[in-house]
């Protein structure tokens, strides 16, 4: 038997319903915030991700790189932002003085060690906002991320915020951290030792207890922030307070990618059973990425949520998930001779815009009714030989169990009025 690739998963029909529902909800929320949908290729030229200033593990160790048949060096996207910014620059979507807000949904690929909530192919929904330097945008984006969780009825989510300062502040802090940690290098976990030269800020969110003990006495990023940085952060927090968005300040929070600066945030789940991978999503400001990818010298802000983790959190929240009726009607035939007649009726109903299904193989009425209920159909349409000879149908409302017989020609008007009432 063939097997799926390690770190990937299949979406079965039942899971497919939850995925579709999630995607529909996400599109609705984005419309409410007036954000436009974009889609970029799953692979890009390698340089889009492997930039000079990007030393994150994700880019250096986890990307799927390959050459195509013409020897082009390509990379499967490990995250959404770089490709979206490349597309904004290439298509000249950003007009100076105007704010551009876009969102995307799509697959990403990272060669990580698979575990619950961590896959090698996974989906993200993300937002990018380009060209607005005001703290209101930071607050709006964090509010959107929080609202998204609320709308999806996910419980136990906590917003954590930190301020990394400008890239100059970060560089100064980075030097101080390296200066402090270098003499203690031998005591650090092997992962942190490797990060010391390449990506020292990531040591701050090490899960190792020894590393954390060493970090207790390390210089604090906070002390390096300029008055301007502090003022900016205060403005963001004050707007969040006025919008009643709960958050925690966490000065250990650094995001995985190197391009972040200024305000960064993460939404974590404290639901029991979530496992070690408890970050639902996160994001922050990036000051230089647009320019690095050949665009204007303009700052951006964005976030991404892992969609598998949103689904896990939804199921753990026990919020009874609103899965809409998938069928308006299921046609039940009573006898082989009525099958084609029923098929043609179904075909007309579908062309009139109703969601209808039936089973062409002769089954008992009981088993067809069971199918109608399993498919959560709102109505069953019964077609027996009497109905056919009188050009009638019997319509059974599967919620109230009431049934009435009517002329076939009246069916569409009847169902439309009933469905209007039900939906
Ligand atoms: P990042 O792009 O690393 O900031 O991740 C943003 C979000 O994407 C995380 O909070 C996770 O919810 C999700 N995510 C990141 N990596 C994976 C992965 N390998 N598998 C599943 N979800 C992931």
Tab-separated table of C-alpha atoms and ligand atoms in Angstrom:
chain	number	residue	atom	x	y	z
A	1	UNK	CA	0.000	0.000	0.000
A	2	UNK	CA	1.235	3.472	-0.806
A	3	UNK	CA	1.606	5.772	2.160
A	4	UNK	CA	1.529	9.495	2.591
A	5	UNK	CA	4.815	11.320	3.138
A	6	UNK	CA	5.977	11.704	6.738
A	7	UNK	CA	4.673	14.906	8.306
A	8	UNK	CA	1.713	15.209	5.928
A	9	UNK	CA	-1.928	14.281	6.501
A	10	UNK	CA	-5.071	13.691	4.499
A	11	UNK	CA	-8.303	15.582	5.042
A	12	UNK	CA	-11.120	13.044	5.110
A	13	UNK	CA	-14.704	14.036	4.149
A	14	UNK	CA	-15.748	14.606	7.784
A	15	UNK	CA	-12.670	16.728	8.469
A	16	UNK	CA	-13.264	18.428	5.138
A	17	UNK	CA	-16.486	19.907	6.488
A	18	UNK	CA	-14.662	21.480	9.420
A	19	UNK	CA	-11.990	22.834	7.056
A	20	UNK	CA	-14.554	24.398	4.759
A	21	UNK	CA	-16.413	25.901	7.662
A	22	UNK	CA	-13.160	27.338	9.023
A	23	UNK	CA	-12.191	28.777	5.659
A	24	UNK	CA	-15.645	30.334	5.174
A	25	UNK	CA	-15.492	31.952	8.584
A	26	UNK	CA	-12.002	33.302	7.923
A	27	UNK	CA	-13.071	34.865	4.616
A	28	UNK	CA	-16.038	36.505	6.358
A	29	UNK	CA	-13.937	37.963	9.155
A	30	UNK	CA	-11.413	39.365	6.692
A	31	UNK	CA	-14.197	41.065	4.726
A	32	UNK	CA	-15.415	42.715	7.891
A	33	UNK	CA	-11.955	44.226	8.395
A	34	UNK	CA	-11.837	45.270	4.734
A	35	UNK	CA	-8.839	43.145	3.838
A	36	UNK	CA	-8.404	41.784	0.309
A	37	UNK	CA	-7.590	38.171	-0.574
A	38	UNK	CA	-4.370	37.358	-2.440
A	39	UNK	CA	-2.719	34.130	-3.549
A	40	UNK	CA	0.922	33.582	-4.423
A	41	UNK	CA	2.722	30.500	-5.802
A	42	UNK	CA	3.635	27.627	-3.504
A	43	UNK	CA	7.199	27.780	-4.815
A	44	UNK	CA	9.368	30.824	-5.329
A	45	UNK	CA	12.918	31.436	-6.408
A	46	UNK	CA	15.106	30.364	-3.497
A	47	UNK	CA	16.362	33.938	-2.902
A	48	UNK	CA	12.904	35.152	-1.879
A	49	UNK	CA	13.294	33.223	1.388
A	50	UNK	CA	17.062	32.772	1.588
A	51	UNK	CA	17.936	36.423	1.951
A	52	UNK	CA	21.206	37.774	3.260
A	53	UNK	CA	19.692	39.013	6.531
A	54	UNK	CA	17.616	35.936	7.277
A	55	UNK	CA	19.378	33.402	9.518
A	56	UNK	CA	16.380	31.786	11.176
A	57	UNK	CA	16.421	28.000	11.567
A	58	UNK	CA	13.289	27.847	9.505
A	59	UNK	CA	14.987	29.284	6.467
A	60	UNK	CA	18.486	27.867	6.933
A	61	UNK	CA	17.578	24.327	7.983
A	62	UNK	CA	13.974	23.564	7.234
A	63	UNK	CA	13.201	24.632	3.697
A	64	UNK	CA	12.556	22.225	0.836
A	65	UNK	CA	14.954	23.444	-1.861
A	66	UNK	CA	15.185	21.899	-5.272
A	67	UNK	CA	16.241	22.596	-8.816
A	68	UNK	CA	13.759	22.370	-11.642
A	69	UNK	CA	14.611	20.806	-14.988
A	70	UNK	CA	16.144	24.054	-16.170
A	71	UNK	CA	18.404	24.247	-13.128
A	72	UNK	CA	16.479	27.078	-11.462
A	73	UNK	CA	16.908	27.077	-7.689
A	74	UNK	CA	13.480	27.003	-6.120
A	75	UNK	CA	12.073	26.749	-2.583
A	76	UNK	CA	8.694	25.512	-1.400
A	77	UNK	CA	7.410	28.395	0.677
A	78	UNK	CA	8.018	27.854	4.407
A	79	UNK	CA	5.863	30.866	5.339
A	80	UNK	CA	3.545	33.343	3.653
A	81	UNK	CA	4.983	36.796	4.240
A	82	UNK	CA	8.054	36.828	1.977
A	83	UNK	CA	6.126	35.590	-1.082
A	84	UNK	CA	3.269	38.031	-0.484
A	85	UNK	CA	5.690	40.959	-0.154
A	86	UNK	CA	7.512	39.797	-3.306
A	87	UNK	CA	4.157	39.816	-5.091
A	88	UNK	CA	3.205	43.268	-3.742
A	89	UNK	CA	6.523	44.689	-4.946
A	90	UNK	CA	6.490	42.910	-8.308
A	91	UNK	CA	2.883	43.879	-9.087
A	92	UNK	CA	3.364	47.424	-7.715
A	93	UNK	CA	0.363	46.952	-5.448
A	94	UNK	CA	1.626	49.369	-2.839
A	95	UNK	CA	1.052	53.037	-3.614
A	96	UNK	CA	3.021	55.394	-1.360
A	97	UNK	CA	0.778	57.225	1.059
A	98	UNK	CA	-1.887	54.493	0.952
A	99	UNK	CA	-2.182	51.531	3.243
A	100	UNK	CA	-2.415	48.113	1.636
A	101	UNK	CA	-4.117	45.306	3.554
A	102	UNK	CA	-4.133	41.752	2.221
A	103	UNK	CA	-4.687	38.246	3.539
A	104	UNK	CA	-3.895	34.768	2.291
A	105	UNK	CA	-4.640	31.129	3.073
A	106	UNK	CA	-2.347	28.398	1.919
A	107	UNK	CA	0.071	25.534	2.427
A	108	UNK	CA	3.618	25.922	3.738
A	109	UNK	CA	6.434	23.412	3.892
A	110	UNK	CA	9.021	23.019	6.620
A	111	UNK	CA	11.282	20.060	7.249
A	112	UNK	CA	10.534	19.958	10.989
A	113	UNK	CA	10.240	17.026	13.360
A	114	UNK	CA	6.548	16.106	13.099
A	115	UNK	CA	4.435	15.933	16.243
A	116	UNK	CA	0.917	16.897	17.286
A	117	UNK	CA	0.220	20.308	15.759
A	118	UNK	CA	3.497	20.300	13.798
A	119	UNK	CA	3.614	19.010	10.253
A	120	UNK	CA	5.861	19.261	7.234
A	121	UNK	CA	2.975	20.481	5.134
A	122	UNK	CA	0.655	22.792	7.036
A	123	UNK	CA	-1.745	25.620	6.296
A	124	UNK	CA	-1.650	29.180	7.464
A	125	UNK	CA	-4.022	32.098	7.260
A	126	UNK	CA	-2.149	35.355	7.403
A	127	UNK	CA	-2.551	39.099	7.061
A	128	UNK	CA	-0.043	41.688	5.852
A	129	UNK	CA	-0.506	45.442	6.137
A	130	UNK	CA	1.957	47.686	4.317
A	131	UNK	CA	2.577	51.385	4.595
A	132	UNK	CA	1.028	52.554	7.845
A	133	UNK	CA	3.524	53.544	10.542
A	134	UNK	CA	0.923	54.440	13.195
A	135	UNK	CA	0.347	52.433	16.375
A	136	UNK	CA	-3.359	52.227	15.532
A	137	UNK	CA	-2.503	49.666	12.849
A	138	UNK	CA	-0.598	47.533	15.350
A	139	UNK	CA	-3.625	47.643	17.644
A	140	UNK	CA	-6.012	46.891	14.774
A	141	UNK	CA	-3.974	43.893	13.609
A	142	UNK	CA	-3.688	42.466	17.136
A	143	UNK	CA	-7.413	43.056	17.652
A	144	UNK	CA	-8.177	41.238	14.403
A	145	UNK	CA	-6.044	38.271	15.480
A	146	UNK	CA	-7.856	38.185	18.827
A	147	UNK	CA	-11.311	38.630	17.267
A	148	UNK	CA	-10.589	35.841	14.840
A	149	UNK	CA	-10.041	33.481	17.764
A	150	UNK	CA	-13.229	34.705	19.450
A	151	UNK	CA	-15.290	34.316	16.279
A	152	UNK	CA	-14.022	30.772	15.881
A	153	UNK	CA	-15.204	30.194	19.459
A	154	UNK	CA	-11.778	29.090	20.612
A	155	UNK	CA	-11.356	29.253	24.348
A	156	UNK	CA	-8.276	29.643	26.524
A	157	UNK	CA	-6.321	31.869	24.145
A	158	UNK	CA	-3.830	34.365	25.529
A	159	UNK	CA	-2.314	37.293	23.636
A	160	UNK	CA	1.370	37.880	24.464
A	161	UNK	CA	3.071	41.059	23.319
A	162	UNK	CA	6.673	42.247	23.334
A	163	UNK	CA	8.583	45.147	21.897
A	164	UNK	CA	11.821	44.219	20.155
A	165	UNK	CA	12.751	47.832	19.404
A	166	UNK	CA	14.094	49.130	16.137
A	167	UNK	CA	16.649	47.082	14.264
A	168	UNK	CA	19.371	49.307	15.778
A	169	UNK	CA	18.089	48.621	19.288
A	170	UNK	CA	17.956	44.928	18.477
A	171	UNK	CA	21.522	44.891	17.226
A	172	UNK	CA	22.750	46.647	20.379
A	173	UNK	CA	20.848	44.243	22.563
A	174	UNK	CA	22.062	41.285	20.549
A	175	UNK	CA	25.692	42.298	21.158
A	176	UNK	CA	25.033	42.644	24.896
A	177	UNK	CA	23.395	39.225	24.982
A	178	UNK	CA	26.263	37.592	23.099
A	179	UNK	CA	28.714	39.317	25.442
A	180	UNK	CA	26.872	37.882	28.472
A	181	UNK	CA	26.293	34.387	27.095
A	182	UNK	CA	29.650	33.688	25.439
A	183	UNK	CA	31.546	32.899	28.692
A	184	UNK	CA	28.621	30.606	29.689
A	185	UNK	CA	28.416	28.944	26.299
A	186	UNK	CA	29.421	25.462	27.541
A	187	UNK	CA	26.494	25.413	29.965
A	188	UNK	CA	23.892	26.208	27.303
A	189	UNK	CA	21.846	23.544	25.547
A	190	UNK	CA	23.363	22.429	22.267
A	191	UNK	CA	20.552	24.172	20.380
A	192	UNK	CA	21.239	27.477	22.111
A	193	UNK	CA	24.985	27.071	21.569
A	194	UNK	CA	24.334	26.841	17.859
A	195	UNK	CA	22.069	29.865	17.989
A	196	UNK	CA	24.590	32.009	19.814
A	197	UNK	CA	26.442	32.961	16.672
A	198	UNK	CA	23.600	32.810	14.141
A	199	UNK	CA	20.413	33.827	15.876
A	200	UNK	CA	21.089	34.770	19.520
A	201	UNK	CA	17.690	36.350	20.239
A	202	UNK	CA	16.017	32.978	19.716
A	203	UNK	CA	17.865	31.709	22.806
A	204	UNK	CA	15.401	33.807	24.821
A	205	UNK	CA	12.540	31.465	24.036
A	206	UNK	CA	14.524	28.288	24.683
A	207	UNK	CA	12.481	25.660	26.519
A	208	UNK	CA	15.557	24.314	28.365
A	209	UNK	CA	15.437	24.902	32.149
A	210	UNK	CA	19.224	25.445	32.351
A	211	UNK	CA	19.074	27.999	29.556
A	212	UNK	CA	16.233	29.800	31.302
A	213	UNK	CA	18.177	29.871	34.598
A	214	UNK	CA	21.171	31.390	32.797
A	215	UNK	CA	18.893	33.910	31.101
A	216	UNK	CA	17.534	35.134	34.445
A	217	UNK	CA	20.618	37.290	34.902
A	218	UNK	CA	21.028	38.207	31.261
A	219	UNK	CA	20.640	41.815	30.107
A	220	UNK	CA	17.004	42.660	29.384
A	221	UNK	CA	15.843	43.908	26.025
A	222	UNK	CA	13.601	46.400	27.767
A	223	UNK	CA	16.593	48.353	29.027
A	224	UNK	CA	17.759	48.952	25.458
A	225	UNK	CA	14.549	50.445	24.125
A	226	UNK	CA	14.626	54.115	23.185
A	227	UNK	CA	12.059	56.630	24.492
A	228	UNK	CA	10.484	56.567	21.048
A	229	UNK	CA	10.147	52.758	21.156
A	230	UNK	CA	8.559	52.910	24.596
A	231	UNK	CA	6.157	55.636	23.610
A	232	UNK	CA	5.074	53.651	20.534
A	233	UNK	CA	4.457	50.505	22.577
A	234	UNK	CA	2.497	52.503	25.174
A	235	UNK	CA	0.259	53.904	22.432
A	236	UNK	CA	-0.453	50.427	21.057
A	237	UNK	CA	-1.250	49.065	24.513
A	238	UNK	CA	-3.461	52.013	25.364
A	239	UNK	CA	-5.599	51.452	22.249
A	240	UNK	CA	-5.847	47.742	23.076
A	241	UNK	CA	-6.941	48.658	26.611
A	242	UNK	CA	-9.638	50.931	25.260
A	243	UNK	CA	-10.859	48.133	22.974
A	244	UNK	CA	-10.893	45.718	25.920
A	245	UNK	CA	-8.416	43.331	24.328
A	246	UNK	CA	-6.750	41.299	27.066
A	247	UNK	CA	-3.001	40.747	26.679
A	248	UNK	CA	0.129	39.902	28.651
A	249	UNK	CA	3.488	41.548	28.158
A	250	UNK	CA	6.184	38.932	27.748
A	251	UNK	CA	9.728	40.216	27.400
A	252	UNK	CA	11.021	36.764	26.411
A	253	UNK	CA	8.869	36.686	23.297
A	254	UNK	CA	10.941	36.747	20.138
A	255	UNK	CA	9.486	35.469	16.935
A	256	UNK	CA	11.057	32.793	14.783
A	257	UNK	CA	11.960	34.966	11.846
A	258	UNK	CA	14.732	37.514	11.753
A	259	UNK	CA	12.807	40.195	9.917
A	260	UNK	CA	10.670	41.210	12.888
A	261	UNK	CA	11.301	44.460	14.735
A	262	UNK	CA	9.245	46.725	17.017
A	263	UNK	CA	5.981	45.227	18.277
A	264	UNK	CA	5.671	41.443	18.109
A	265	UNK	CA	2.894	39.258	19.442
A	266	UNK	CA	1.784	35.678	19.730
A	267	UNK	CA	-1.526	34.051	20.573
A	268	UNK	CA	-1.064	30.944	22.646
A	269	UNK	CA	-3.530	28.344	23.747
A	270	UNK	CA	-3.637	27.223	27.359
A	271	UNK	CA	-6.238	24.547	26.634
A	272	UNK	CA	-5.440	21.255	28.276
A	273	UNK	CA	-4.506	18.643	25.708
A	274	UNK	CA	-3.069	21.096	23.253
A	275	UNK	CA	0.443	19.732	23.600
A	276	UNK	CA	3.811	21.463	23.439
A	277	UNK	CA	3.037	23.278	20.200
A	278	UNK	CA	0.719	25.780	21.844
A	279	UNK	CA	1.254	28.818	19.606
A	280	UNK	CA	-1.877	29.343	17.565
A	281	UNK	CA	-0.320	32.168	15.664
A	282	UNK	CA	1.786	35.245	15.867
A	283	UNK	CA	3.246	38.156	14.054
A	284	UNK	CA	4.617	41.626	14.343
A	285	UNK	CA	6.156	44.573	12.557
A	286	UNK	CA	8.836	44.290	9.949
A	287	UNK	CA	10.696	47.467	9.094
A	288	UNK	CA	13.013	46.398	6.310
A	289	UNK	CA	11.471	43.403	4.582
A	290	UNK	CA	9.703	45.357	1.841
A	291	UNK	CA	12.914	47.172	0.959
A	292	UNK	CA	14.946	43.963	1.194
A	293	UNK	CA	12.633	42.447	-1.409
A	294	UNK	CA	13.173	45.369	-3.750
A	295	UNK	CA	10.270	47.607	-2.718
A	296	UNK	CA	9.804	50.962	-1.010
A	297	UNK	CA	11.429	51.707	2.312
A	298	UNK	CA	8.175	51.220	4.115
A	299	UNK	CA	7.276	49.210	7.155
A	300	UNK	CA	4.733	46.427	7.347
A	301	UNK	CA	2.962	44.399	9.978
A	302	UNK	CA	1.360	41.001	9.786
A	303	UNK	CA	0.493	37.746	11.468
A	304	UNK	CA	-0.169	34.141	10.600
A	305	UNK	CA	-2.196	31.435	12.306
A	306	UNK	CA	-1.639	27.733	11.811
A	307	UNK	CA	-4.970	26.428	10.532
A	308	UNK	CA	-4.497	22.891	11.856
A	309	UNK	CA	-3.936	24.398	15.297
A	310	UNK	CA	-7.091	26.505	14.955
A	311	UNK	CA	-9.021	23.302	14.232
A	312	UNK	CA	-7.424	21.466	17.171
A	313	UNK	CA	-8.265	24.415	19.440
A	314	UNK	CA	-11.840	24.488	18.141
A	315	UNK	CA	-12.347	20.823	18.886
A	316	UNK	CA	-10.778	21.160	22.352
A	317	UNK	CA	-12.947	24.189	23.127
A	318	UNK	CA	-15.991	21.928	22.797
A	319	UNK	CA	-17.720	24.856	21.232
A	320	UNK	CA	-20.492	23.013	19.444
A	321	UNK	CA	-19.366	23.632	15.944
A	322	UNK	CA	-21.853	25.214	13.646
A	323	UNK	CA	-21.775	22.869	10.723
A	324	UNK	CA	-24.392	24.022	8.311
A	325	UNK	CA	-26.817	21.620	6.657
A	326	UNK	CA	-25.026	20.253	3.696
A	327	UNK	CA	-28.185	19.259	1.806
A	328	UNK	CA	-31.497	20.980	1.183
A	329	UNK	CA	-33.161	17.775	0.058
A	330	UNK	CA	-32.481	14.065	-0.379
A	331	UNK	CA	-34.674	12.214	-2.828
A	332	UNK	CA	-35.987	8.839	-1.767
A	333	UNK	CA	-37.225	6.516	-4.494
A	334	UNK	CA	-39.618	3.681	-3.840
A	335	UNK	CA	-38.918	1.220	-6.606
A	336	UNK	CA	-36.516	0.852	-9.469
A	337	UNK	CA	-38.847	2.396	-12.055
A	338	UNK	CA	-38.792	5.762	-10.304
A	339	UNK	CA	-34.997	6.161	-10.254
A	340	UNK	CA	-34.555	7.920	-13.592
A	341	UNK	CA	-37.598	10.093	-12.907
A	342	UNK	CA	-36.101	11.005	-9.538
A	343	UNK	CA	-32.720	11.668	-11.098
A	344	UNK	CA	-34.273	14.121	-13.592
A	345	UNK	CA	-36.177	15.854	-10.804
A	346	UNK	CA	-32.944	16.175	-8.795
A	347	UNK	CA	-31.154	17.530	-11.845
A	348	UNK	CA	-33.804	20.271	-12.273
A	349	UNK	CA	-33.685	21.138	-8.582
A	350	UNK	CA	-29.898	21.467	-8.657
A	351	UNK	CA	-30.102	23.757	-11.684
A	352	UNK	CA	-32.525	25.885	-9.713
A	353	UNK	CA	-29.876	26.314	-7.041
A	354	UNK	CA	-30.786	23.720	-4.413
A	355	UNK	CA	-28.329	21.268	-2.847
A	356	UNK	CA	-29.825	17.878	-3.568
A	357	UNK	CA	-28.610	14.290	-3.587
A	358	UNK	CA	-29.953	10.742	-3.954
A	359	UNK	CA	-28.760	7.134	-4.207
A	360	UNK	CA	-29.272	5.399	-7.576
A	361	UNK	CA	-28.893	1.911	-6.187
A	362	UNK	CA	-32.113	0.289	-5.072
A	363	UNK	CA	-32.281	0.449	-1.278
A	364	UNK	CA	-35.069	0.165	1.275
A	365	UNK	CA	-36.925	3.306	2.229
A	366	UNK	CA	-35.522	2.966	5.745
A	367	UNK	CA	-31.944	2.932	4.558
A	368	UNK	CA	-32.518	5.900	2.232
A	369	UNK	CA	-34.114	7.854	5.073
A	370	UNK	CA	-31.086	7.059	7.208
A	371	UNK	CA	-28.845	8.452	4.498
A	372	UNK	CA	-30.914	11.635	4.357
A	373	UNK	CA	-30.507	12.063	8.111
A	374	UNK	CA	-26.797	11.215	8.023
A	375	UNK	CA	-26.306	13.896	5.380
A	376	UNK	CA	-28.245	16.331	7.580
A	377	UNK	CA	-30.671	17.007	4.783
A	378	UNK	CA	-33.446	19.429	5.651
A	379	UNK	CA	-36.049	17.653	3.528
A	380	UNK	CA	-36.658	14.201	2.109
A	381	UNK	CA	-38.587	14.051	-1.158
A	382	UNK	CA	-40.446	10.763	-1.495
A	383	UNK	CA	-41.148	9.460	-4.978
A	384	UNK	CA	-43.210	6.299	-5.195
A	385	UNK	CA	-45.183	4.945	-8.115
A	386	UNK	CA	-48.368	6.755	-6.973
A	387	UNK	CA	-46.566	10.055	-6.836
A	388	UNK	CA	-45.059	9.511	-10.258
A	389	UNK	CA	-48.330	8.600	-11.923
A	390	UNK	CA	-50.038	11.652	-10.354
A	391	UNK	CA	-47.032	13.919	-11.091
A	392	UNK	CA	-46.761	14.546	-7.384
A	393	UNK	CA	-44.077	14.453	-4.707
A	394	UNK	CA	-44.270	13.869	-0.975
A	395	UNK	CA	-42.102	16.294	0.973
A	396	UNK	CA	-40.999	15.372	4.463
A	397	UNK	CA	-39.508	18.013	6.727
A	398	UNK	CA	-36.812	16.058	8.562
A	399	UNK	CA	-36.804	18.412	11.528
A	400	UNK	CA	-40.545	18.499	12.244
A	401	UNK	CA	-41.272	15.102	10.622
A	402	UNK	CA	-44.318	16.673	8.951
A	403	UNK	CA	-45.003	15.566	5.429
A	404	UNK	CA	-47.244	16.821	2.673
A	405	UNK	CA	-47.970	15.726	-0.859
A	406	UNK	CA	-48.049	18.301	-3.619
A	407	UNK	CA	-47.799	18.653	-7.378
A	408	UNK	CA	-44.236	18.334	-8.650
A	409	UNK	CA	-44.612	21.771	-10.278
A	410	UNK	CA	-45.201	23.346	-6.850
A	411	UNK	CA	-42.119	21.770	-5.293
A	412	UNK	CA	-39.549	24.458	-6.044
A	413	UNK	CA	-41.743	27.333	-4.816
A	414	UNK	CA	-42.626	25.381	-1.697
A	415	UNK	CA	-39.034	24.451	-0.854
A	416	UNK	CA	-37.727	27.941	-1.525
A	417	UNK	CA	-40.231	29.480	0.846
A	418	UNK	CA	-39.550	26.813	3.475
A	419	UNK	CA	-35.784	27.090	3.119
A	420	UNK	CA	-36.029	30.854	3.363
A	421	UNK	CA	-37.741	30.358	6.704
A	422	UNK	CA	-35.301	27.724	7.890
A	423	UNK	CA	-31.994	29.321	6.950
B	1	LIG	P1	5.504	31.139	12.211
B	1	LIG	O1	5.333	31.345	10.725
B	1	LIG	O2	6.624	30.212	12.564
B	1	LIG	O3	5.487	32.421	12.967
B	1	LIG	O4	4.216	30.346	12.685
B	1	LIG	C1	2.929	30.910	12.752
B	1	LIG	C2	1.976	29.829	13.146
B	1	LIG	O5	1.959	28.814	12.139
B	1	LIG	C3	2.360	29.071	14.397
B	1	LIG	O6	1.899	29.750	15.539
B	1	LIG	C4	1.646	27.761	14.202
B	1	LIG	O7	0.273	27.883	14.549
B	1	LIG	C5	1.750	27.550	12.732
B	1	LIG	N1	2.883	26.646	12.395
B	1	LIG	C6	4.182	26.953	12.261
B	1	LIG	N2	4.906	25.855	11.921
B	1	LIG	C7	4.030	24.838	11.844
B	1	LIG	C8	4.147	23.438	11.532
B	1	LIG	N3	5.304	22.880	11.204
B	1	LIG	N4	3.022	22.681	11.561
B	1	LIG	C9	1.818	23.234	11.875
B	1	LIG	N5	1.651	24.541	12.165
B	1	LIG	C10	2.738	25.332	12.155
